XYZ file of C-alpha atoms in Angstrom:
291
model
C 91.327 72.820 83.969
C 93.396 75.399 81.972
C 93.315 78.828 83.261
C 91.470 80.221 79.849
C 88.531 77.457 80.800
C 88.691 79.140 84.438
C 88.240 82.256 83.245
C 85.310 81.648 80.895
C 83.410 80.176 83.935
C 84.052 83.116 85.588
C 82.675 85.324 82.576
C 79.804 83.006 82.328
C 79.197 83.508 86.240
C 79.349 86.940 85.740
C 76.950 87.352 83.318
C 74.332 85.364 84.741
C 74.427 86.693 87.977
C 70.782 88.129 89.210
C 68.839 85.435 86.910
C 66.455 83.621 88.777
C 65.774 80.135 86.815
C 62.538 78.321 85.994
C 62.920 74.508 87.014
C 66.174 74.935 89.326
C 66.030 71.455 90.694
C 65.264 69.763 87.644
C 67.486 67.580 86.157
C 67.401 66.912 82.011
C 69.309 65.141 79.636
C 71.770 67.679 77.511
C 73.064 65.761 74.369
C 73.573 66.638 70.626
C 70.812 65.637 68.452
C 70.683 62.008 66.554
C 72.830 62.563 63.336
C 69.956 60.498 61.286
C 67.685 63.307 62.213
C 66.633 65.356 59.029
C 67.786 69.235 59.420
C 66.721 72.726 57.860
C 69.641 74.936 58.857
C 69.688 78.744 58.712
C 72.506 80.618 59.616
C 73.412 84.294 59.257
C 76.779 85.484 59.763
C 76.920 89.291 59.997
C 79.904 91.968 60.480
C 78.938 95.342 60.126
C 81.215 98.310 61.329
C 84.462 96.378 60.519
C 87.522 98.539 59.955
C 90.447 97.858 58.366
C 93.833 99.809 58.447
C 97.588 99.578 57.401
C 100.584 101.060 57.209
C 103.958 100.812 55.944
C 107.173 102.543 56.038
C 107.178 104.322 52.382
C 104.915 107.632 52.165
C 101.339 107.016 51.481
C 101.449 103.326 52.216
C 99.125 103.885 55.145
C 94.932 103.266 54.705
C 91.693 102.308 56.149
C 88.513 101.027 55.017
C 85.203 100.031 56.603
C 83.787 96.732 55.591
C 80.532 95.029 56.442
C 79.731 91.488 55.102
C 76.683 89.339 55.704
C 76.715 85.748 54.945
C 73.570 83.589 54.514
C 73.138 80.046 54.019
C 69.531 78.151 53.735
C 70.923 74.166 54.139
C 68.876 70.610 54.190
C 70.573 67.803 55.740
C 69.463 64.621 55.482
C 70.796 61.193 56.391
C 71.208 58.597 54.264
C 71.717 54.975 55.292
C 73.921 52.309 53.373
C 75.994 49.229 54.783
C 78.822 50.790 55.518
C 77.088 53.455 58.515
C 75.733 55.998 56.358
C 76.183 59.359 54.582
C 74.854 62.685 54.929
C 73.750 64.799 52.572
C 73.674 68.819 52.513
C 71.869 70.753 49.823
C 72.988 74.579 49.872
C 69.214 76.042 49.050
C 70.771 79.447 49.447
C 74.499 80.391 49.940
C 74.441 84.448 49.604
C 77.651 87.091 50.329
C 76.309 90.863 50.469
C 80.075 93.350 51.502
C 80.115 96.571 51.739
C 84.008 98.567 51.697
C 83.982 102.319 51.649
C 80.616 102.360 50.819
C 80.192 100.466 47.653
C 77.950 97.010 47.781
C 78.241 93.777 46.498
C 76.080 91.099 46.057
C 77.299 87.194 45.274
C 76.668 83.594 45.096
C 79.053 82.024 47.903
C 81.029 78.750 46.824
C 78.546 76.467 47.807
C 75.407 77.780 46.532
C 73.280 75.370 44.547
C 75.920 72.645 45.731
C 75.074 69.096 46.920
C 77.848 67.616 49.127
C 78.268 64.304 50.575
C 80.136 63.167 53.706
C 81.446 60.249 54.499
C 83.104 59.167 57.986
C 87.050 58.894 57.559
C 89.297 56.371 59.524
C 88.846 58.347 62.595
C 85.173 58.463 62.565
C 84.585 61.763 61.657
C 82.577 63.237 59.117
C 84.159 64.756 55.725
C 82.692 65.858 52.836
C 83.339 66.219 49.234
C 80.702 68.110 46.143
C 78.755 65.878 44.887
C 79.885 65.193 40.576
C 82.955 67.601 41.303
C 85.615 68.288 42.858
C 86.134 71.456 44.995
C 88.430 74.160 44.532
C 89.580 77.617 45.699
C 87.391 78.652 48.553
C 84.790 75.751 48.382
C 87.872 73.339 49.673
C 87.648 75.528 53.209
C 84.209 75.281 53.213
C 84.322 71.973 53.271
C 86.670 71.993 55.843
C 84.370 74.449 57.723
C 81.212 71.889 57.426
C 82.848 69.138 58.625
C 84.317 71.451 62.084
C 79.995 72.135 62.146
C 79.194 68.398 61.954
C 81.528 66.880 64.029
C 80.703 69.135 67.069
C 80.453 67.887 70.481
C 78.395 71.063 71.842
C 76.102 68.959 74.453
C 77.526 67.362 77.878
C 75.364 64.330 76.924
C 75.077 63.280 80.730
C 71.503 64.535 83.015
C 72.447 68.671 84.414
C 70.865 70.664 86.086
C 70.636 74.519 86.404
C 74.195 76.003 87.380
C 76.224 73.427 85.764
C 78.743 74.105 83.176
C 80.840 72.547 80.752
C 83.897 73.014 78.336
C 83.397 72.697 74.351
C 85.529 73.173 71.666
C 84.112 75.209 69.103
C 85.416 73.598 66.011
C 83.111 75.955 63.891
C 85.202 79.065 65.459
C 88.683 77.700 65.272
C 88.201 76.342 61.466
C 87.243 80.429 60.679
C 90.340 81.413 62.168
C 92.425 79.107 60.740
C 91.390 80.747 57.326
C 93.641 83.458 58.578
C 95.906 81.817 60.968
C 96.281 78.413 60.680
C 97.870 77.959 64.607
C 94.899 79.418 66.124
C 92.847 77.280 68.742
C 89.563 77.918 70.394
C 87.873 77.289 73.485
C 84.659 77.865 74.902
C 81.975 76.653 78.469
C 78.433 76.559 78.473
C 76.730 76.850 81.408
C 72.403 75.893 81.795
C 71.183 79.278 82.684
C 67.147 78.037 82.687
C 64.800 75.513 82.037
C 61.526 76.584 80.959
C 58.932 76.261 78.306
C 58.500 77.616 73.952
C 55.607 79.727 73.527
C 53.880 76.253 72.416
C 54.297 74.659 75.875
C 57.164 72.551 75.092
C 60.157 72.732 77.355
C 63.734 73.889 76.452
C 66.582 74.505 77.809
C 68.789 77.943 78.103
C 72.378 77.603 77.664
C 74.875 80.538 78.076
C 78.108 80.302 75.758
C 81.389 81.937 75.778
C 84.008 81.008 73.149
C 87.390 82.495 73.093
C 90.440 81.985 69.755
C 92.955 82.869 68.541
C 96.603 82.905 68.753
C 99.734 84.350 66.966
C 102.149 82.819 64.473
C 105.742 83.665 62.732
C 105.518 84.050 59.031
C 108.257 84.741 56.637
C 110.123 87.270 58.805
C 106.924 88.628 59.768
C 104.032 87.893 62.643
C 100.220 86.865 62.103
C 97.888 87.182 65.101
C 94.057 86.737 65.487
C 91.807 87.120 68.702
C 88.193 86.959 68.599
C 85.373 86.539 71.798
C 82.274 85.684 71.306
C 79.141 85.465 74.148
C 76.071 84.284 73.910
C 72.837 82.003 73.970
C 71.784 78.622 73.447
C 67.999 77.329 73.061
C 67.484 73.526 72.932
C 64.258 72.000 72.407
C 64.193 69.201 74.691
C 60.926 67.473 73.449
C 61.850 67.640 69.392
C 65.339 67.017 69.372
C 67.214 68.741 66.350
C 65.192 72.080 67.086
C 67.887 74.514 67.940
C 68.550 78.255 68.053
C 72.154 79.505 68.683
C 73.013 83.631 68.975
C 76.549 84.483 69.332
C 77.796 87.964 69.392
C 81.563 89.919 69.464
C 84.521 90.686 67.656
C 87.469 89.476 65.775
C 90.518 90.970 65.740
C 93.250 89.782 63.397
C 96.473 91.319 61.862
C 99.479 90.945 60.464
C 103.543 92.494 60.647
C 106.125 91.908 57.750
C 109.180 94.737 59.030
C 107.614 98.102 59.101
C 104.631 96.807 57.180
C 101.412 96.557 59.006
C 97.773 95.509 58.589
C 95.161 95.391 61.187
C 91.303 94.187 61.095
C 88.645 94.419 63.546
C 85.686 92.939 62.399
C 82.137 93.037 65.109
C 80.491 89.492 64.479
C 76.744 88.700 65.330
C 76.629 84.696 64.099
C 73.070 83.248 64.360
C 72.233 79.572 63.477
C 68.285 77.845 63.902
C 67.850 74.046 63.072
C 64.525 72.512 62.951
C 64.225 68.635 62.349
C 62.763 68.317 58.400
C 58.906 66.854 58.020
C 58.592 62.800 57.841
C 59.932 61.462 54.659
C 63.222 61.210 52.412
C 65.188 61.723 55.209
C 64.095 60.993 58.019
C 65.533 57.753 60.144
C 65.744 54.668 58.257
C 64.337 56.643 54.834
C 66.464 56.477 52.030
C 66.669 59.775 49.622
C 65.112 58.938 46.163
């Protein structure tokens, strides 16, 4: 075990320290959900209290700016058998960018809103995707990139836990973001099963605690790029309707940049939320090809 995966148990222990869990002796299956199951995906991706500042060696180079951005996508996913092991389908319902910088708000359409995409396993059986009667340019080519880190996650042990047991993850979700910026960086994270209890409705879940660490530093053109973010969080898995998930992940990215006396820093606070509930019976749903 690396000494960054030692030291993410010990932030996990940390944190859960004085919990007292529901079900302690229990033991329950943990794995990701079956990729034919039919998904409604919200996430919201907000930064609000960012700053960013520079400064250079000629007078008046130097300059800040506060920036807040809130991302919000709406997604259906849907599975869609064939002979060859299937495809999978994401309709962007709603792909929304509000930023604010000094003040003055914008409001716009993200790259993938309105967008169908397709993925397809490659070679190495993962999932890739491509728009559906196009092809993808400028920022909708990282998306891409970005969906497929979110759909070839491995976030669940898939073996029986019980309370107090932990696990490492790689967040492929984080370290795709980063590489926007910094195409070295790396991420790591542990979960650890804090609880097992019951929904309001009487079915039982299961409380995860997650910490994810990235980042990393890189020489560029006679300069330096760095990025560091830490994120904490929890988990909530349905364990009687797989697919229904809520995920809450708080903390802050740092990232900047050095070219001689030229400099450029960024630190961003970053609340990411994600909820996935398994679609209603139909075009879809195992074994139901979309019309």
């Amino acid at each position: 075990m690396s000494n960054r995966s030692k030291s993410l148990r010990a932030l996990i222990g940390v944190a859960t320290v004085g919990i007292l869990p529901l079900g302690a002796q229990e033991r329950v299956m943990l794995k990701d959900a079956d990729e034919k199951i039919g998904l409604r995906i919200h996430s919201v991706n907000r930064s609000s209290g960012g700053r960013v500042e520079t400064e250079g060696a000629g007078a008046g180079s130097a300059g800040s700016a506060t920036v807040a951005v809130t991302r919000t996508r709406q997604i259906e996913r849907r599975y869609l058998p064939d002979p060859l092991g299937g495809k999978l389908r994401y309709h962007f319902v709603r792909d929304q960018v509000a930023s604010q910088v000094d003040g003055e708000s914008r409001q716009a359409p993200g790259p993938l809103h309105g967008k169908r995409v397709t993925g397809t396993r490659n070679g190495a059986g993962n999932w890739v995707f491509d728009i559906e009667g196009g092809v993808a340019v400028g920022d909708q080519v990282e998306e891409l990139d970005l969906l497929g880190a979110f759909e070839n996650k491995r976030w669940q042990p898939n073996r029986m836990v019980q309370v107090g047991d932990s696990w490492d993850f790689t967040p492929r979700f984080i370290r795709q973001t980063l590489k926007r910026d910094l195409p070295a960086s790396e991420a790591v994270g542990v979960m650890k099963l804090r609880e097992i209890g019951k929904a309001a409705d009487g079915s039982r879940q299961a409380v995860i605690d997650c910490v994810i660490h990235g980042g990393g530093e890189q020489a560029t053109g006679g300069g330096l790029r760095k990025a560091d973010a830490t994120l904490s969080g929890v988990m909530t898995v349905n364990l009687d309707r797989p697919g229904e998930l809520r995920l809450r992940l708080s903390g802050t990215l740092v990232s900047g940049a050095e070219v001689g006396a030229a400099r450029s820093t960024a630190k961003m606070p970053l609340t990411m939320t994600l909820e996935t509930t398994p679609l209603p019976a139909g075009p879809g749903a195992p074994g139901v090809p979309i019309e």
